[in-house]
Coordinates of C-alpha atoms in Angstrom, one line a residue:
X162 CA 0.0 0.0 0.0
X163 CA 1.0 3.6 -0.4
X164 CA 0.9 6.3 2.2
X165 CA -1.1 9.5 1.5
X166 CA -2.3 8.1 -1.8
X167 CA -4.8 10.9 -2.3
X168 CA -2.0 13.5 -2.1
X169 CA 0.0 11.6 -4.6
X170 CA -2.9 11.5 -7.1
X171 CA -3.3 15.3 -6.6
X172 CA 0.4 15.8 -7.4
X173 CA 0.3 13.5 -10.5
X174 CA -2.8 14.9 -12.2
X175 CA -1.1 18.2 -13.2
X176 CA 1.6 16.2 -14.9
X177 CA -0.7 15.2 -17.7
X178 CA 0.7 17.6 -20.3
X179 CA 4.2 16.7 -19.5
X180 CA 3.3 13.0 -19.7
X181 CA 1.6 13.3 -23.1
X182 CA 4.6 15.2 -24.6
X183 CA 6.9 12.4 -23.3
X184 CA 4.8 9.9 -25.2
X185 CA 5.2 11.8 -28.5
X186 CA 1.9 13.7 -28.4
X187 CA 2.6 17.4 -29.1
X188 CA 0.2 19.5 -27.0
X189 CA 1.4 22.9 -28.0
X190 CA -1.5 23.6 -30.4
X191 CA -5.1 24.3 -29.7
X192 CA -5.9 20.7 -30.5
X193 CA -3.7 17.6 -30.1
X194 CA -3.8 13.9 -30.9
X195 CA -6.1 12.0 -28.6
X196 CA -4.4 9.4 -26.3
X197 CA -7.2 7.1 -27.6
X198 CA -6.0 7.6 -31.2
X199 CA -5.9 3.9 -32.0
X200 CA -9.7 3.8 -31.9
X201 CA -10.0 6.9 -34.2
X202 CA -10.4 6.9 -37.9
X203 CA -6.9 7.2 -39.4
X204 CA -5.6 7.3 -35.9
X205 CA -6.8 10.9 -35.2
X206 CA -4.8 12.3 -38.2
X207 CA -6.7 15.5 -37.7
X208 CA -6.4 16.2 -33.9
X209 CA -9.6 16.2 -32.0
X210 CA -8.5 16.6 -28.4
X211 CA -7.8 19.5 -26.0
X212 CA -7.4 20.2 -22.3
X213 CA -10.7 20.8 -20.4
X214 CA -11.6 22.3 -18.0
X215 CA -7.9 22.6 -17.1
X216 CA -4.6 20.8 -17.9
X217 CA -5.4 18.0 -15.5
X218 CA -7.9 16.6 -17.9
X219 CA -8.1 15.8 -21.7
X220 CA -11.3 15.9 -23.6
X221 CA -11.9 14.4 -27.0
X222 CA -14.6 15.4 -29.5
X223 CA -14.5 12.1 -31.5
X224 CA -14.5 9.2 -29.1
X225 CA -15.7 7.9 -25.7
X226 CA -13.5 10.4 -23.9
X227 CA -15.9 13.2 -24.6
X228 CA -16.4 13.3 -20.9
X229 CA -12.7 13.5 -20.3
X230 CA -9.8 11.5 -19.0
X231 CA -6.8 12.1 -16.7
X232 CA -3.2 11.1 -16.6
X233 CA -4.1 7.6 -15.4
X234 CA -6.4 7.1 -18.4
X235 CA -3.6 8.3 -20.7
X236 CA -1.2 5.8 -19.2
X237 CA -3.7 3.0 -19.8
X238 CA -4.3 4.1 -23.4
X239 CA -0.7 4.8 -24.4
X240 CA 1.2 2.2 -22.5
X241 CA -1.4 -0.5 -22.0
X242 CA -1.1 -0.5 -18.2
X243 CA -3.9 -1.8 -16.1
X244 CA -5.3 0.9 -13.7
X245 CA -7.7 -1.3 -11.8
X246 CA -7.3 -2.9 -8.4
X247 CA -3.8 -3.4 -7.0
X248 CA -2.3 -2.5 -10.4
X249 CA -3.5 1.1 -9.9
X250 CA -0.9 1.4 -7.1
X251 CA 1.8 0.1 -9.4
X252 CA 0.9 2.9 -11.9
X253 CA 1.0 5.5 -9.2
X254 CA 4.5 4.3 -8.2
X255 CA 5.5 4.2 -11.9
X256 CA 4.4 7.8 -12.4
X257 CA 6.0 9.0 -9.2
X258 CA 9.3 7.6 -10.3
X259 CA 8.9 9.2 -13.7
X260 CA 8.3 12.7 -12.3
X261 CA 10.6 12.3 -9.2
X262 CA 7.7 12.5 -6.7
X263 CA 8.7 10.8 -3.4
X264 CA 6.3 8.2 -2.0
X265 CA 6.2 5.9 1.1
X266 CA 5.0 2.3 1.0
X267 CA 3.2 0.9 4.0
X268 CA 2.7 -2.8 4.9
X269 CA -0.6 -4.1 6.2
X270 CA -1.2 -7.5 7.8
X271 CA -2.9 -8.6 4.5
X272 CA 0.2 -7.5 2.6
X273 CA 2.4 -9.6 4.9
X274 CA 0.1 -12.6 4.5
X275 CA 0.2 -12.5 0.7
X276 CA 4.0 -12.0 0.8
X277 CA 4.2 -15.1 2.9
X278 CA 2.1 -16.9 0.3
X279 CA 4.5 -15.9 -2.4
X280 CA 7.5 -17.1 -0.3
X281 CA 5.8 -20.4 0.4
X282 CA 4.9 -21.1 -3.3
X283 CA 8.4 -20.2 -4.4
X284 CA 9.9 -22.5 -1.8
X285 CA 7.7 -25.4 -2.9
X286 CA 8.4 -24.8 -6.5
X287 CA 12.2 -24.6 -6.0
X288 CA 12.4 -27.8 -3.9
X289 CA 10.1 -29.7 -6.3
X290 CA 12.2 -28.6 -9.3
X291 CA 15.4 -29.8 -7.8
X292 CA 13.7 -33.1 -6.8
X293 CA 12.4 -33.6 -10.3
X294 CA 15.8 -33.1 -11.9
X295 CA 17.3 -35.6 -9.5
X296 CA 14.4 -38.1 -9.7
X297 CA 14.3 -38.2 -13.5
X298 CA 17.7 -39.8 -13.5
X299 CA 16.4 -43.0 -11.9
X300 CA 12.6 -42.9 -12.0
X301 CA 11.7 -44.5 -15.3
X302 CA 7.9 -43.9 -14.8
X303 CA 8.5 -40.2 -14.4
X304 CA 10.9 -39.9 -17.3
X305 CA 8.6 -41.9 -19.6
X306 CA 5.6 -39.7 -18.7
X307 CA 7.6 -36.5 -19.4
X308 CA 8.8 -37.9 -22.7
X309 CA 5.3 -39.1 -23.7
X310 CA 3.9 -35.6 -23.1
X311 CA 6.8 -33.9 -24.9
X312 CA 7.7 -31.9 -21.7
X313 CA 11.4 -32.7 -21.4
X314 CA 12.5 -29.4 -23.0
X315 CA 10.1 -27.5 -20.8
X316 CA 11.5 -28.7 -17.5
X317 CA 13.9 -25.7 -16.9
X318 CA 12.0 -23.0 -18.6
X319 CA 8.8 -23.6 -16.7
X320 CA 10.6 -25.0 -13.6
X321 CA 8.6 -28.2 -13.5
X322 CA 8.7 -30.1 -10.2
X323 CA 8.0 -33.5 -8.7
X324 CA 7.7 -35.0 -5.2
X325 CA 8.3 -38.7 -4.7
X326 CA 7.3 -38.2 -1.1
X327 CA 6.2 -35.1 0.9
X328 CA 9.2 -33.2 2.1
X329 CA 9.2 -31.8 5.7
X330 CA 9.3 -28.1 5.2
X331 CA 7.6 -26.7 8.4
X332 CA 5.4 -24.2 6.5
X333 CA 2.9 -21.6 7.7
X334 CA -0.4 -23.4 8.5
X335 CA -2.5 -20.4 7.6
X336 CA -0.9 -20.1 4.2
X337 CA -1.2 -23.9 3.5
X338 CA -4.9 -23.7 4.5
X339 CA -5.5 -20.7 2.3
X340 CA -4.0 -22.5 -0.7
X341 CA -5.8 -25.8 0.2
X342 CA -2.3 -27.4 0.4
X343 CA -2.4 -28.5 4.0
X344 CA -2.4 -32.1 5.1
X345 CA -5.6 -32.9 7.0
X346 CA -3.7 -34.8 9.8
X347 CA -0.7 -32.4 10.0
X348 CA -1.8 -28.8 9.0
X349 CA 1.8 -27.5 8.9
X350 CA 2.7 -30.1 6.3
X351 CA 2.0 -30.4 2.6
X352 CA -0.8 -32.5 1.4
X353 CA 0.1 -36.0 0.1
X354 CA -2.0 -35.2 -3.0
X355 CA 1.2 -33.6 -4.5
X356 CA 3.0 -36.9 -4.5
X357 CA 3.6 -38.6 -7.9
X358 CA 2.4 -35.5 -9.8
X359 CA 4.3 -33.1 -12.0
X360 CA 4.1 -29.7 -10.4
X361 CA 3.6 -26.9 -12.9
X362 CA 4.2 -23.4 -11.5
X363 CA 1.6 -20.8 -12.5
X364 CA 2.7 -17.1 -12.8
X365 CA 0.8 -13.9 -13.2
X366 CA 1.3 -11.1 -15.8
X367 CA 4.5 -10.0 -14.0
X368 CA 6.0 -13.5 -13.8
X369 CA 5.3 -13.9 -10.0
X370 CA 4.3 -17.4 -8.9
X371 CA 0.7 -17.3 -7.8
X372 CA -0.2 -21.0 -7.7
X373 CA 0.6 -24.5 -9.0
X374 CA -1.1 -27.0 -11.2
X375 CA -0.4 -30.7 -10.6
X376 CA -0.6 -33.5 -13.2
X377 CA -0.6 -37.1 -12.1
X378 CA 1.8 -39.3 -13.9
X379 CA -0.2 -42.5 -13.3
X380 CA -3.1 -43.8 -15.4
X381 CA -5.7 -44.1 -12.8
X382 CA -9.4 -43.1 -13.5
X383 CA -10.2 -43.1 -9.7
X384 CA -8.1 -39.9 -9.1
X385 CA -8.2 -36.5 -10.7
X386 CA -5.8 -36.0 -13.6
X387 CA -5.2 -32.3 -12.6
X388 CA -5.3 -30.5 -9.3
X389 CA -5.1 -26.7 -9.0
X390 CA -3.9 -24.6 -6.0
X391 CA -4.0 -20.8 -6.6
X392 CA -3.7 -17.6 -4.6
X393 CA -5.3 -15.7 -7.4
X394 CA -8.6 -16.1 -9.1
X395 CA -8.0 -18.4 -12.1
X396 CA -10.2 -16.2 -14.3
X397 CA -7.5 -13.5 -13.9
X398 CA -4.7 -15.6 -15.1
X399 CA -3.3 -16.7 -18.5
X400 CA -0.7 -19.4 -18.3
X401 CA 2.6 -18.2 -19.9
X402 CA 1.4 -14.7 -20.6
X403 CA 4.6 -13.3 -19.1
X404 CA 6.8 -15.1 -21.7
X405 CA 5.1 -14.4 -25.0
X406 CA 6.2 -12.0 -27.8
X407 CA 3.1 -9.9 -28.6
X408 CA 4.5 -8.9 -31.9
X409 CA 4.3 -12.4 -33.2
X410 CA 1.3 -14.7 -33.6
X411 CA 0.0 -15.9 -30.2
X412 CA -1.9 -19.2 -29.8
X413 CA -4.6 -19.4 -27.1
X414 CA -5.2 -23.0 -25.9
X415 CA -7.2 -24.5 -23.0
X416 CA -4.6 -25.9 -20.7
X417 CA -1.0 -25.6 -19.5
X418 CA -0.4 -29.2 -20.7
X419 CA -0.8 -28.1 -24.3
X420 CA 1.5 -25.1 -23.7
X421 CA 4.3 -27.4 -22.4
X422 CA 3.9 -29.9 -25.2
X423 CA 3.9 -27.2 -27.9
X424 CA 7.0 -25.6 -26.3
X425 CA 8.8 -29.0 -26.6
X426 CA 8.2 -28.8 -30.3
X427 CA 9.5 -25.3 -30.7
X428 CA 6.1 -23.5 -30.6
X429 CA 6.7 -21.1 -27.7
X430 CA 4.2 -18.2 -28.2
X431 CA 1.3 -19.9 -26.5
X432 CA -1.0 -19.0 -23.6
X433 CA -3.6 -21.1 -21.9
X434 CA -7.0 -20.0 -20.3
X435 CA -7.2 -22.9 -17.8
X436 CA -10.3 -24.2 -19.4
X437 CA -12.5 -23.9 -22.5
X438 CA -13.6 -20.3 -22.0
X439 CA -11.9 -17.0 -22.3
X440 CA -12.9 -14.7 -19.4
X441 CA -13.0 -10.9 -19.6
X442 CA -9.9 -10.3 -17.3
X443 CA -8.0 -12.8 -19.4
X444 CA -8.9 -10.9 -22.5
X445 CA -7.7 -7.7 -20.8
X446 CA -4.3 -9.4 -20.3
X447 CA -3.9 -10.0 -24.0
X448 CA -4.8 -6.4 -24.7
X449 CA -2.5 -5.1 -22.0
X450 CA 0.3 -7.2 -23.5
X451 CA -0.6 -5.6 -26.9
X452 CA -1.2 -8.9 -28.7
X453 CA -2.0 -8.0 -32.4
X454 CA -2.6 -11.5 -33.9
X455 CA -4.4 -14.2 -31.9
X456 CA -5.3 -17.7 -32.9
X457 CA -7.9 -19.4 -30.7
X458 CA -7.0 -23.1 -30.7
X459 CA -9.4 -24.8 -28.3
X460 CA -9.9 -28.6 -28.2
X461 CA -12.1 -29.9 -31.0
X462 CA -14.5 -31.8 -28.7
X463 CA -17.9 -31.0 -27.3
X464 CA -16.5 -29.0 -24.3
X465 CA -14.0 -27.1 -26.5
X466 CA -16.7 -26.2 -29.1
X467 CA -19.1 -25.0 -26.5
X468 CA -16.4 -23.0 -24.8
X469 CA -15.4 -21.4 -28.0
X470 CA -19.0 -20.5 -28.7
X471 CA -19.4 -18.9 -25.3
X472 CA -16.2 -16.9 -25.9
X473 CA -17.3 -15.4 -29.2
X474 CA -19.2 -12.6 -27.5
X475 CA -16.0 -11.4 -25.8
X476 CA -13.8 -12.0 -28.9
X477 CA -16.2 -10.1 -31.2
X478 CA -15.7 -6.9 -29.0
X479 CA -11.9 -6.9 -29.2
X480 CA -11.0 -4.2 -31.6
X481 CA -7.6 -3.8 -29.9
X482 CA -6.5 -7.2 -31.2
X483 CA -6.1 -6.5 -34.9
X484 CA -6.4 -10.0 -36.2
X485 CA -8.3 -12.9 -34.5
X486 CA -8.5 -16.3 -36.1
X487 CA -10.1 -19.6 -35.1
X488 CA -7.9 -22.7 -35.5
X489 CA -9.7 -26.0 -36.4
X490 CA -8.1 -29.2 -35.0
X491 CA -9.1 -32.7 -36.1
X492 CA -12.1 -34.0 -34.2
X493 CA -11.5 -35.0 -30.6
X494 CA -8.0 -33.6 -30.6
X495 CA -6.3 -31.0 -28.4
X496 CA -3.3 -29.1 -29.6
X497 CA -0.8 -31.2 -27.6
X498 CA -2.2 -34.5 -28.8
X499 CA -2.3 -33.3 -32.4
X500 CA 1.4 -32.3 -32.2
X501 CA 2.4 -35.6 -30.5
X502 CA 0.7 -37.5 -33.3
X503 CA 2.9 -35.8 -35.9
X504 CA 0.6 -33.0 -36.8
X505 CA 1.8 -29.5 -37.8
X506 CA 0.0 -26.3 -36.8
X507 CA 0.7 -24.8 -40.3
X508 CA -1.4 -27.6 -41.8
X509 CA -4.5 -26.6 -39.9
X510 CA -7.3 -24.4 -41.1
X511 CA -7.3 -20.9 -39.7
X512 CA -10.5 -19.0 -40.2
X513 CA -10.7 -15.2 -39.7
X514 CA -13.2 -14.4 -37.0
X515 CA -15.4 -12.4 -39.4
X516 CA -15.6 -15.4 -41.8
X517 CA -16.2 -17.8 -38.9
X518 CA -19.1 -15.7 -37.5
X519 CA -20.6 -15.2 -40.9
X520 CA -20.4 -18.9 -41.7
X521 CA -22.1 -19.8 -38.4
X522 CA -24.8 -17.2 -39.1
X523 CA -25.3 -18.3 -42.7
X524 CA -25.8 -21.8 -41.5
X525 CA -28.5 -20.7 -39.0
X526 CA -29.9 -17.3 -39.4
X527 CA -32.2 -17.8 -36.4
X528 CA -29.2 -18.0 -34.0
X529 CA -29.6 -14.7 -32.2
X530 CA -26.4 -15.1 -30.2
X531 CA -24.2 -15.5 -33.3
X532 CA -26.1 -12.6 -35.0
X533 CA -25.3 -10.4 -32.0
X534 CA -21.6 -11.4 -32.1
X535 CA -21.4 -10.8 -35.8
X536 CA -23.0 -7.3 -35.4
X537 CA -20.6 -6.5 -32.6
X538 CA -17.6 -7.5 -34.7
X539 CA -18.7 -5.5 -37.7
X540 CA -19.0 -2.4 -35.5
X541 CA -15.6 -3.1 -34.0
X542 CA -14.0 -3.1 -37.5
X543 CA -14.2 0.7 -37.7
X544 CA -11.2 0.7 -35.3
X545 CA -9.0 -1.4 -37.7
X546 CA -6.1 0.6 -38.9
X547 CA -5.5 1.5 -42.5
X548 CA -5.1 0.1 -45.1
X549 CA -7.0 -3.1 -44.2
X550 CA -10.0 -1.3 -42.7
X551 CA -12.0 -0.4 -45.9
X552 CA -11.6 -4.0 -47.1
X553 CA -13.0 -5.4 -43.9
X554 CA -15.8 -2.9 -43.7
X555 CA -16.9 -3.6 -47.3
X556 CA -16.8 -7.3 -46.8
X557 CA -18.7 -7.0 -43.5
X558 CA -21.5 -4.9 -45.1
X559 CA -21.7 -7.4 -48.0
X560 CA -22.0 -10.2 -45.5
X561 CA -24.8 -8.5 -43.6

């Protein structure tokens, strides 16, 4: 937490003009380029923004910022920084450093607890990683499992771990209980459910470990294949988001397992949504990362197809992602299985989202949900940058 946060905000707001100029927006004229220019026709070639009622606020005459925006809105628009929740405090600290404004951080009991959670998770991950690297030398079952999944090359990059038996670590009981990792008989010890499972660390946008996913190495239908232990809401996480290159094509798959398998075959620009549905906060992470080309590659089974359908509403609103495609896998395949069977992603069909929506609508014009998604996407096309925009608009009008 930050001390005197209200005072810091008051000190930062008058820095709006200086901030805009530092980001390449010349504010010396009567009108200047809107910080939201990416959503303008021709990226606000004819400036439509000014300061109003004073230089702590910008007001645009051509977009949703008619009611005005402040320096924090500008940071969100120009640098893709999240200004919601705890991330707002990070933006305040970022701006204070930029403008040499001193600030003091305070620590609450809640802050201390979550720091202890982070320390605990890192400790578990580090010990499990060392044990896996030792165990793989002699444990044929473990080594064969990792080979069969194509995960060998991912061991160090993703810090995969393994426990043959539960180590005695003397951990914080409250932390273990919060993460649901405590043994029922011995609350200060790790649950035995972690034994004989590959431990996959899960990180947030900043690369901080916020949980673990565990995959059993045994073929046993009586136990859960995967188990998840998170300190953060799973709907706010995208597996591997901190490692991707947003300037290149990004694949969105359902589970971390596919990310690890694809990585083993040299396909590294992949994120996973922890299930067959893309949630709003996960979509925001893609936007914040400035992903420009996204291929949704969900499993081609009933669950994957239903999840894709339910995600179309959100995908059809994403004007910030310039190109969205739907990848079509062979029936009853997930991306990892497809690759392990010798398939190549370049051999798959990739359908532009507009084409995909139109085809679905053409096949059933009574489907009001698809009709809504198609209409939303057509409207979002006005934000596509030149020169592709007129082509998309013409095609969309023709389709409708």
